[in-house]
XYZ file of C-alpha atoms in Angstrom:
651
model
C 10.523 23.831 23.794
C 12.254 25.875 21.028
C 15.423 27.467 20.842
C 15.130 31.364 19.683
C 17.604 33.630 18.599
C 17.334 37.138 20.385
C 18.977 40.109 18.255
C 18.729 43.246 21.001
C 21.358 46.078 21.441
C 19.832 47.170 24.662
C 21.326 45.307 27.022
C 18.745 45.590 29.821
C 16.069 44.551 27.300
C 17.725 41.524 26.078
C 18.796 40.355 29.675
C 14.871 40.510 30.370
C 13.753 38.491 27.200
C 16.735 36.043 27.867
C 15.586 35.650 31.374
C 11.798 35.414 30.537
C 11.964 32.825 27.451
C 14.749 30.574 29.971
C 12.210 30.372 32.697
C 9.443 29.296 29.863
C 11.974 26.156 29.184
C 13.210 27.343 25.758
C 16.815 27.849 25.230
C 17.799 31.448 24.324
C 21.176 32.417 22.231
C 21.525 36.531 22.068
C 23.239 38.834 19.695
C 23.894 42.654 19.874
C 23.886 43.460 16.372
C 22.007 43.359 13.361
C 25.001 41.704 11.704
C 26.203 39.233 14.572
C 22.499 38.287 14.648
C 22.431 37.245 10.807
C 25.767 35.567 11.375
C 24.225 33.520 14.704
C 21.177 32.446 12.048
C 23.378 31.347 9.519
C 25.003 28.820 11.333
C 22.764 27.691 13.810
C 19.521 26.135 13.575
C 16.682 28.066 15.160
C 12.944 27.926 15.995
C 12.097 31.797 16.405
C 13.817 35.259 15.958
C 13.014 38.173 18.237
C 14.237 41.622 16.720
C 14.609 44.606 18.220
C 13.154 47.080 15.177
C 15.729 49.983 15.844
C 19.106 48.379 16.298
C 21.786 50.888 17.503
C 24.762 50.519 14.879
C 24.887 48.755 11.523
C 21.405 47.376 10.056
C 18.012 47.729 11.241
C 15.338 45.006 12.281
C 13.573 45.522 8.850
C 16.748 44.439 6.792
C 17.865 41.696 9.418
C 14.323 40.283 8.971
C 14.825 40.797 5.362
C 17.814 38.743 5.291
C 16.758 36.126 7.332
C 13.739 35.699 5.047
C 16.105 35.202 2.183
C 18.219 32.346 3.659
C 16.736 29.001 2.606
C 17.158 27.444 5.498
C 15.687 30.086 7.905
C 13.449 31.120 5.215
C 10.203 29.244 6.864
C 11.466 30.133 10.627
C 8.766 32.997 12.482
C 10.184 36.317 12.952
C 8.527 38.987 15.657
C 9.533 42.572 15.503
C 10.141 44.140 19.114
C 9.591 47.668 18.782
C 9.619 50.157 21.490
C 6.819 52.295 20.040
C 4.388 51.296 17.334
C 3.840 54.755 15.897
C 1.146 53.807 13.306
C 0.379 51.795 10.016
C 3.621 52.616 8.244
C 5.854 50.624 10.826
C 3.710 47.643 10.810
C 3.734 47.517 6.841
C 7.091 47.998 6.916
C 7.769 45.236 9.024
C 5.042 42.855 7.450
C 6.423 43.606 4.043
C 9.979 42.525 5.011
C 8.848 39.181 6.188
C 7.930 39.362 9.699
C 5.262 37.562 11.413
C 4.065 39.475 14.457
C 5.281 42.085 16.229
C 5.483 43.029 20.162
C 6.046 46.260 22.310
C 9.290 46.264 24.123
C 8.863 46.278 27.778
C 5.484 44.880 27.832
C 6.100 41.414 28.703
C 2.347 39.912 29.019
C 2.101 38.810 25.213
C 5.419 37.468 25.047
C 4.418 34.013 26.227
C 0.957 33.745 24.033
C 3.178 35.366 21.114
C 6.464 33.256 21.294
C 3.423 29.623 21.788
C 2.008 31.007 18.833
C 5.062 31.269 16.786
C 6.540 27.837 17.691
C 2.904 26.317 16.576
C 3.216 27.535 13.397
C 7.356 26.832 12.976
C 5.834 23.170 14.265
C 2.979 23.107 11.568
C 5.307 23.957 8.993
C 7.889 21.120 10.093
C 4.924 18.813 9.721
C 3.991 19.382 6.720
C 6.859 19.895 4.986
C 7.893 15.896 6.265
C 4.726 14.876 4.974
C 5.091 16.166 1.345
C 8.030 14.153 1.628
C 6.313 10.989 2.584
C 3.910 10.746 0.036
C 6.185 11.733 -2.608
C 7.487 8.422 -1.593
C 4.079 6.664 -1.153
C 3.723 8.079 -4.549
C 6.629 6.413 -6.167
C 6.049 3.487 -3.853
C 2.311 3.121 -5.762
C 4.175 3.286 -9.308
C 6.753 0.501 -8.384
C 3.990 -1.230 -7.395
C 1.803 -1.171 -10.535
C 4.799 -1.829 -12.425
C 5.661 -5.223 -11.051
C 3.896 -8.527 -10.638
C 3.961 -8.967 -6.904
C 2.014 -12.195 -6.332
C 3.901 -15.624 -6.868
C 0.353 -17.513 -8.084
C 0.649 -14.378 -10.964
C 3.944 -15.189 -11.529
C 3.979 -19.642 -11.948
C 0.943 -18.738 -14.463
C 3.015 -16.902 -16.233
C 6.128 -19.238 -16.048
C 5.424 -20.506 -19.783
C 6.224 -17.171 -21.072
C 9.352 -16.909 -19.611
C 11.530 -16.561 -16.396
C 11.145 -12.930 -16.135
C 8.032 -12.691 -13.242
C 9.571 -15.309 -11.203
C 13.202 -13.896 -11.698
C 11.787 -10.486 -10.311
C 9.681 -11.932 -7.381
C 12.746 -13.856 -6.586
C 14.787 -10.729 -6.172
C 15.155 -8.095 -3.460
C 12.231 -6.445 -4.409
C 9.793 -5.192 -1.381
C 6.342 -6.199 -0.954
C 5.089 -3.936 1.474
C 6.457 -0.335 3.047
C 6.065 1.252 6.493
C 6.974 4.801 7.720
C 8.126 4.452 11.324
C 8.367 7.517 13.618
C 11.160 7.800 16.624
C 8.590 7.103 19.023
C 7.971 3.271 17.232
C 4.455 4.381 15.868
C 3.487 3.724 12.196
C 2.999 7.193 10.266
C 2.108 5.918 7.021
C 1.646 2.604 4.928
C 1.241 1.142 1.598
C -1.072 -1.363 0.066
C 1.122 -4.097 0.610
C 1.493 -3.349 4.576
C -2.242 -3.261 4.720
C -2.389 -6.991 3.385
C 0.114 -8.192 5.928
C -0.739 -6.717 8.743
C -4.341 -5.786 8.412
C -6.331 -2.278 7.970
C -5.990 1.193 10.400
C -2.108 0.718 11.081
C -1.603 4.460 10.938
C -1.071 5.212 14.750
C -0.294 1.895 16.084
C 3.009 0.889 17.687
C 5.211 -1.092 15.675
C 5.789 -3.584 18.280
C 2.301 -4.324 18.438
C 1.841 -5.245 14.803
C 4.841 -7.561 14.848
C 4.887 -8.668 18.495
C 7.904 -10.661 19.898
C 9.718 -10.503 16.369
C 12.948 -8.183 17.947
C 11.887 -5.746 14.447
C 10.864 -2.703 16.619
C 14.405 -2.573 18.399
C 16.010 -3.363 14.950
C 14.307 -0.288 13.214
C 15.240 1.809 16.298
C 19.029 0.804 15.716
C 18.939 2.304 12.392
C 19.792 5.809 13.511
C 21.421 7.335 10.246
C 22.525 4.084 8.149
C 20.592 1.834 6.417
C 20.708 -1.923 7.931
C 19.640 -4.760 6.004
C 18.055 -8.325 6.048
C 16.385 -8.795 9.429
C 14.740 -12.402 9.165
C 11.737 -12.860 11.221
C 8.630 -14.677 11.150
C 4.817 -12.802 11.511
C 2.442 -15.638 13.220
C -0.743 -16.404 11.552
C -3.793 -17.898 12.857
C -1.540 -21.317 13.527
C 1.893 -21.798 13.211
C 1.705 -23.358 9.441
C 0.533 -19.766 8.601
C 3.646 -17.699 9.685
C 5.207 -15.334 6.955
C 8.563 -15.503 6.423
C 9.717 -12.057 6.526
C 13.103 -10.251 5.736
C 13.010 -6.444 7.157
C 15.505 -3.809 4.920
C 15.282 -0.118 7.213
C 16.476 3.104 5.628
C 16.337 5.966 7.729
C 15.081 9.193 6.336
C 17.672 12.129 5.863
C 16.123 15.604 6.465
C 17.441 19.213 5.139
C 19.851 21.403 6.933
C 18.001 23.575 9.204
C 14.957 21.259 9.800
C 14.009 19.509 12.988
C 14.942 15.572 12.730
C 11.725 13.639 13.418
C 13.491 10.344 13.125
C 11.157 8.948 10.452
C 12.459 5.807 8.893
C 11.381 3.673 6.064
C 10.642 -0.152 6.894
C 10.747 -2.227 3.624
C 9.393 -5.985 3.857
C 10.248 -8.553 1.783
C 8.337 -12.278 1.859
C 11.069 -14.380 1.982
C 8.592 -17.439 1.465
C 7.529 -16.169 -1.426
C 10.821 -15.351 -2.866
C 12.437 -18.294 -1.527
C 9.969 -20.467 -3.560
C 10.498 -18.594 -6.721
C 14.362 -19.040 -6.627
C 13.918 -22.751 -6.079
C 11.334 -22.808 -9.199
C 13.938 -20.980 -11.198
C 17.053 -22.956 -9.174
C 18.413 -19.126 -8.587
C 21.286 -18.153 -6.295
C 22.045 -14.760 -4.894
C 24.389 -13.045 -6.714
C 27.525 -13.054 -4.519
C 30.714 -10.438 -4.593
C 32.864 -10.955 -7.472
C 35.823 -13.232 -7.067
C 38.410 -10.641 -7.896
C 37.124 -8.390 -4.610
C 36.769 -11.350 -1.947
C 40.484 -11.569 -1.061
C 40.497 -7.461 -0.483
C 37.506 -7.595 1.482
C 38.266 -10.812 3.629
C 41.589 -9.197 4.685
C 39.416 -5.917 5.478
C 37.593 -7.524 7.895
C 40.248 -9.590 9.388
C 41.717 -6.087 10.190
C 37.975 -4.764 11.493
C 37.545 -7.401 13.565
C 40.781 -8.720 14.904
C 40.762 -9.510 18.674
C 43.126 -6.578 18.836
C 39.902 -4.396 17.691
C 38.244 -4.650 21.277
C 39.261 -1.407 22.193
C 39.829 -0.505 26.006
C 42.745 -0.701 28.740
C 40.467 -2.060 31.966
C 41.807 -5.575 33.310
C 38.643 -7.201 31.879
C 38.897 -6.446 28.237
C 42.742 -7.190 28.524
C 41.970 -10.532 29.705
C 39.077 -10.625 27.031
C 41.420 -9.843 24.146
C 43.807 -12.347 25.505
C 41.229 -15.016 25.871
C 39.749 -15.028 22.401
C 43.446 -14.619 20.739
C 44.176 -18.105 22.743
C 40.691 -19.983 21.680
C 40.534 -18.298 18.068
C 42.498 -20.965 16.537
C 40.639 -24.186 18.266
C 37.256 -25.428 16.772
C 35.177 -26.069 20.186
C 32.132 -24.157 20.601
C 32.053 -21.180 23.262
C 29.294 -19.565 24.834
C 29.346 -15.899 25.794
C 27.682 -13.981 28.100
C 26.801 -10.377 29.227
C 23.642 -8.136 29.118
C 22.654 -6.274 26.050
C 24.745 -4.164 24.231
C 28.178 -5.282 26.204
C 29.817 -6.529 22.651
C 28.624 -10.650 22.496
C 28.666 -10.284 18.645
C 31.744 -8.073 17.796
C 33.710 -10.913 20.393
C 31.874 -13.839 18.231
C 32.868 -11.995 14.903
C 36.745 -11.578 16.723
C 36.654 -15.353 17.307
C 36.140 -15.906 13.972
C 38.677 -13.653 11.891
C 40.670 -14.345 14.732
C 42.196 -17.392 12.636
C 42.811 -18.557 9.393
C 39.082 -20.021 8.555
C 37.953 -20.049 5.037
C 34.301 -20.204 5.960
C 31.796 -17.658 6.481
C 31.040 -16.014 9.649
C 26.543 -16.800 9.888
C 24.290 -14.995 12.249
C 21.379 -16.101 13.184
C 19.045 -14.411 16.015
C 17.379 -17.493 17.801
C 14.654 -15.013 18.749
C 13.082 -13.510 15.962
C 12.010 -16.592 13.765
C 9.230 -18.853 14.821
C 9.750 -22.569 15.922
C 9.069 -24.375 12.507
C 10.659 -21.356 10.550
C 14.144 -22.091 12.467
C 14.598 -25.637 11.950
C 14.532 -25.429 8.229
C 16.653 -21.949 8.409
C 18.973 -23.998 10.789
C 19.259 -27.623 9.951
C 17.866 -27.061 6.145
C 15.211 -29.171 4.282
C 15.041 -31.889 1.114
C 13.017 -31.401 -1.513
C 9.031 -32.479 -0.202
C 9.715 -32.354 3.185
C 6.572 -30.248 3.731
C 4.499 -28.316 0.573
C 6.644 -25.173 -0.191
C 9.938 -27.143 0.045
C 10.140 -27.223 -4.284
C 14.013 -28.059 -3.475
C 17.004 -29.225 -1.549
C 18.159 -26.316 0.991
C 20.724 -26.195 3.330
C 20.618 -24.927 6.445
C 22.586 -22.420 7.974
C 25.019 -24.959 9.947
C 26.320 -26.393 6.746
C 26.203 -23.063 4.868
C 28.747 -22.029 7.513
C 31.055 -24.636 6.867
C 34.691 -24.198 7.664
C 32.921 -20.949 9.315
C 31.562 -19.795 12.596
C 27.889 -20.248 13.447
C 26.634 -17.390 16.118
C 23.700 -18.024 17.602
C 22.378 -14.887 19.386
C 19.819 -15.393 22.286
C 20.537 -19.050 22.121
C 18.034 -19.467 25.473
C 15.174 -18.498 22.833
C 16.142 -21.670 20.616
C 13.592 -23.909 21.056
C 14.162 -26.942 23.436
C 13.601 -29.754 20.601
C 16.412 -28.063 18.167
C 18.379 -27.290 21.560
C 18.571 -31.330 21.324
C 19.418 -31.554 17.941
C 21.904 -29.024 18.058
C 23.213 -30.552 20.936
C 23.628 -33.878 19.391
C 25.382 -32.061 16.378
C 28.423 -30.953 18.348
C 28.549 -34.188 20.250
C 28.699 -36.283 17.311
C 29.323 -33.709 14.419
C 26.388 -35.183 12.236
C 23.378 -33.790 11.183
C 20.205 -34.636 8.740
C 17.927 -31.897 6.918
C 14.443 -32.277 7.619
C 12.611 -35.003 5.091
C 16.596 -36.446 4.081
C 17.618 -39.892 4.436
C 21.425 -39.169 4.568
C 23.262 -37.541 7.382
C 26.227 -34.556 6.929
C 28.882 -33.963 8.624
C 29.938 -29.851 8.316
C 33.021 -28.651 10.017
C 31.354 -25.361 11.674
C 31.911 -24.038 15.140
C 29.035 -22.901 16.885
C 29.583 -20.023 19.093
C 26.380 -19.081 21.025
C 25.403 -16.050 23.215
C 22.875 -15.103 25.978
C 21.691 -12.237 28.012
C 21.489 -14.141 31.031
C 23.928 -16.491 32.987
C 24.106 -20.654 32.392
C 23.136 -20.933 36.124
C 20.288 -18.815 35.249
C 19.202 -20.465 32.166
C 19.112 -23.894 33.633
C 17.117 -22.753 36.776
C 14.157 -20.974 34.341
C 14.349 -24.113 32.279
C 15.409 -22.247 29.245
C 18.631 -23.831 28.064
C 18.890 -27.920 27.811
C 21.662 -29.268 30.302
C 23.545 -31.262 27.307
C 23.742 -28.147 25.389
C 25.047 -25.981 28.497
C 27.806 -28.697 29.017
C 28.916 -28.423 25.412
C 28.980 -24.882 25.197
C 30.364 -23.643 28.542
C 33.606 -25.412 27.866
C 34.568 -22.492 26.834
C 32.639 -19.687 28.046
C 33.074 -15.749 27.553
C 31.991 -13.452 30.293
C 31.933 -9.897 29.258
C 31.864 -7.572 31.754
C 29.181 -4.203 31.421
C 30.663 -1.026 30.721
C 29.618 0.376 33.739
C 32.143 -2.048 35.737
C 35.302 -0.742 33.518
C 34.339 2.780 32.882
C 37.796 3.525 32.671
C 37.625 2.054 28.951
C 34.710 5.053 28.140
C 37.464 7.446 26.959
C 38.976 5.341 24.505
C 35.568 3.729 22.889
C 34.378 7.461 23.118
C 37.194 8.654 20.700
C 36.664 5.378 18.447
C 33.400 6.316 17.956
C 34.167 10.029 17.421
C 36.583 9.272 14.998
C 34.212 7.456 12.756
C 31.042 9.240 13.159
C 32.759 12.948 13.252
C 34.483 12.530 10.177
C 32.528 15.639 8.334
C 33.582 17.631 11.475
C 37.145 17.600 10.591
C 39.094 16.788 13.214
C 36.473 16.486 16.344
C 37.512 15.929 20.008
C 35.368 15.968 23.216
C 35.636 19.434 25.596
C 36.835 18.244 28.902
C 33.298 18.987 30.254
C 32.048 16.269 27.719
C 34.537 13.388 28.335
C 34.023 14.057 31.903
C 30.239 13.819 32.065
C 30.684 10.288 29.740
C 33.258 8.714 32.449
C 30.924 9.578 35.126
C 27.371 7.994 33.252
C 26.358 4.329 34.534
C 25.804 2.959 30.792
C 22.922 0.922 31.266
C 23.104 0.277 27.633
C 26.503 -0.370 27.378
C 29.085 0.174 24.576
C 25.802 -0.201 22.071
C 24.217 2.475 24.137
C 27.771 5.017 24.172
C 27.557 4.413 20.325
C 24.618 5.853 19.755
C 24.950 8.829 22.086
C 28.229 9.541 20.125
C 26.829 9.151 16.978
C 23.737 11.584 17.810
C 26.228 14.168 19.523
C 28.386 14.258 16.169
C 25.037 14.799 14.210
C 24.117 18.006 16.426
C 27.507 19.325 16.277
C 28.688 22.128 13.923
C 31.633 22.535 15.078
C 34.935 19.889 15.719
C 34.386 20.400 19.362
C 31.916 17.759 21.378
C 30.416 19.485 24.351
C 27.795 18.680 26.903
C 25.316 20.519 25.361
C 25.510 18.075 22.164
C 24.920 15.059 24.344
C 21.408 13.471 25.337
C 19.588 15.226 28.080
C 20.424 11.965 30.474
C 24.443 13.315 30.239
C 23.267 16.883 30.835
C 20.976 15.947 33.547
C 24.019 14.179 35.140
C 26.184 16.994 34.805
C 23.823 18.985 36.548
C 23.669 16.699 39.578
C 27.772 16.506 39.300
C 28.089 20.500 39.501
C 25.240 20.656 42.177
C 27.614 18.054 44.340
C 30.396 21.238 43.580
C 32.280 18.352 41.284
C 34.569 19.710 38.476
C 36.265 18.246 35.242
C 39.267 17.752 35.425
C 41.670 19.754 33.152
C 43.064 16.837 30.845
C 46.027 16.941 28.628
C 45.856 15.331 24.839
C 48.736 13.794 23.268
C 49.340 15.193 19.716
C 48.120 12.415 17.275
C 50.714 10.361 14.907
C 49.279 10.691 11.301
C 47.655 7.778 9.966
C 45.807 6.930 13.637
C 42.699 7.631 14.701
C 43.189 6.939 18.600
C 45.775 8.928 21.202
C 47.847 6.998 23.540
C 46.044 7.676 26.401
C 43.766 10.949 27.987
C 45.833 11.809 31.074
C 45.671 14.189 33.739
C 46.667 17.638 33.426
C 50.570 18.136 34.677
C 51.204 19.720 38.281
C 52.133 23.183 38.701
C 55.284 21.975 39.559
C 55.681 19.785 36.328
C 54.880 22.922 34.136
C 58.101 25.204 34.424
C 55.914 28.629 34.110
C 53.585 28.840 31.331
C 50.733 30.986 30.252
C 48.094 30.616 32.834
C 50.320 28.521 35.045
C 49.591 29.145 39.054
C 52.520 31.006 40.957
C 54.020 29.183 43.643
C 52.764 31.640 46.333
C 49.087 31.325 45.279
C 46.218 29.170 46.570
C 46.405 25.728 45.063
C 42.801 25.677 43.591
C 41.281 24.446 40.638
C 38.559 26.698 40.926
C 41.217 29.494 40.350
C 43.046 28.013 37.761
C 39.661 27.921 35.547
C 38.986 31.653 36.261
C 42.455 32.647 35.111
C 42.184 30.399 32.146
C 38.800 31.994 31.318
C 40.484 35.754 31.471
C 43.357 34.623 29.575
C 41.303 33.407 26.667
C 39.061 36.521 26.875
C 42.171 38.734 26.781
C 43.872 36.829 24.018
C 40.841 37.190 21.747
C 40.214 40.692 22.472
C 36.997 40.137 24.584
C 34.973 38.096 21.779
C 33.470 35.150 23.243
C 32.676 32.760 20.899
C 36.638 33.090 20.053
C 37.250 32.573 23.336
C 34.978 29.368 23.445
C 36.866 28.396 20.410
C 40.304 28.358 22.293
C 39.041 27.018 25.075
C 37.780 24.025 23.207
C 33.909 24.695 25.133
C 30.813 25.093 23.828
C 29.209 28.587 24.065
C 26.808 27.409 26.875
C 29.657 25.983 28.859
C 31.534 29.604 28.294
C 28.608 31.759 29.380
C 27.566 29.721 32.267
C 31.074 29.558 33.457
C 31.612 33.456 32.890
C 28.529 33.755 34.826
C 29.695 31.359 38.027
C 32.916 33.585 38.288
C 31.274 37.078 37.677
C 33.404 37.573 34.557
C 31.784 40.329 32.568
């Protein structure tokens, strides 16, 4: 379905077109004059323009078409001219010369559906063609980069005598494969390196099918607007020894203003096994942060991930903050449990940064690496432990010395490694693969699971000894649906983060009301994603229901059907330098409001509907009947305003 702008000065024809197009499932915006239509076209994103040829005042339909075609972001949008009566070839010539794609006879609605469907199909094909051109440009650049570097380790080793350059290139973070993946997780474009890894005929296949059980598809899906780096996973081969150690970096493709966002992301893969071998041959270590910058970065992390950064006023989140503050200075292992997206990883970081630890915070997803790979990753190996072990390598337990090792999806850790981890927690000793001596790293272990300890034991996913050691301190993080009182505070925090480009963004009453009534099956992570998408869709600093995903718009319709109405709210003035108001309370009652504009008289009936109707009338009176200005004054979206005006029969 498309978003259509109807520029028509006759109210009857305008209403007829609007009603018919809405019945067909399209979103319709109307403008009564050519000038207002051009302003709407300039400020919004549309898929089709329906323009009356003989507009009553100002510029006519031909000039409107020329101006629309002259704007960069609307140049490719189809324009259909609507005429009361096509007088002859001259009128058709003027329309096509101005840039229109088709004509419709006013009052003849028989062809409206076919013409609109054809025009929207043209618009979709134009968008797809533009996207394919950009993807081909990226693909060509990728091929040129491949030709310019030696991508194979054997070639680099043979040329080692000529200098360390080829090995150094291989050990750096250059990608060896590229895939372009759509919002639905389907591969749209690949390069030669990707075919070498996954095989031929990749286009049209789901990424989850190509990298089944690795978590790569979910990692790519979560990269919505910001790049994500460093996802490590093992891609199984014919045998466990043939598994390839890969690292994925995700870069979302940005679209030009006025173009539909298809959600494409570039997935860059690095062969960690080849890179590691080359780095060990050269005794390379990854370039770190300059020493002079470490102090400020650590202080910033301590501020960002302090336990007080866990936002919320519910008893559950208050107890969680207090418990983390209490146990942060300790070194005992901790087990965090809760549904996906509740904030287990952030709680683990709060545990780490809530104390004065000098070591690093090291995360590892236990379900993304194969059994053989995770043993070396977790505990390290000695030189010669297996054919690819060209040098000693410390494991993550040792790398997190004096810090924290966070193991997410702990139940996915192979049972034999669970027993080795339990041995380390009990004795403090560990031994690398192939090593003769034991080490004693002082590392705090924090694990997380999406199941309860009882479920893990019943399903035999967790070693009883490891559970006994890990669950001495257990953090149970409640799902967001059990603490909906935290939703406004979390939503405002995400709005401040993602909506900075909008100025001083805020939610309309309806939007905040819907957010508070949603069940949030995806918990805080889902809320974060919804607010990020809403900020990307909004063009004004007010986030309304129309900017929220379809699930929340459907919820609003159900609430309205049950005659539930969003409460009026009073927002506290923000203190300079802060991002969040202190709270979001209910509006004062009429007894507390001593007069003032829009207040109900004591003899009037007490009714929310009456209060809302008076607010609408007052806003229209203040703005001289300008509905767009009234919507801004009321801090609601245009569609919400029109719906309320229709509900109260306000013309």
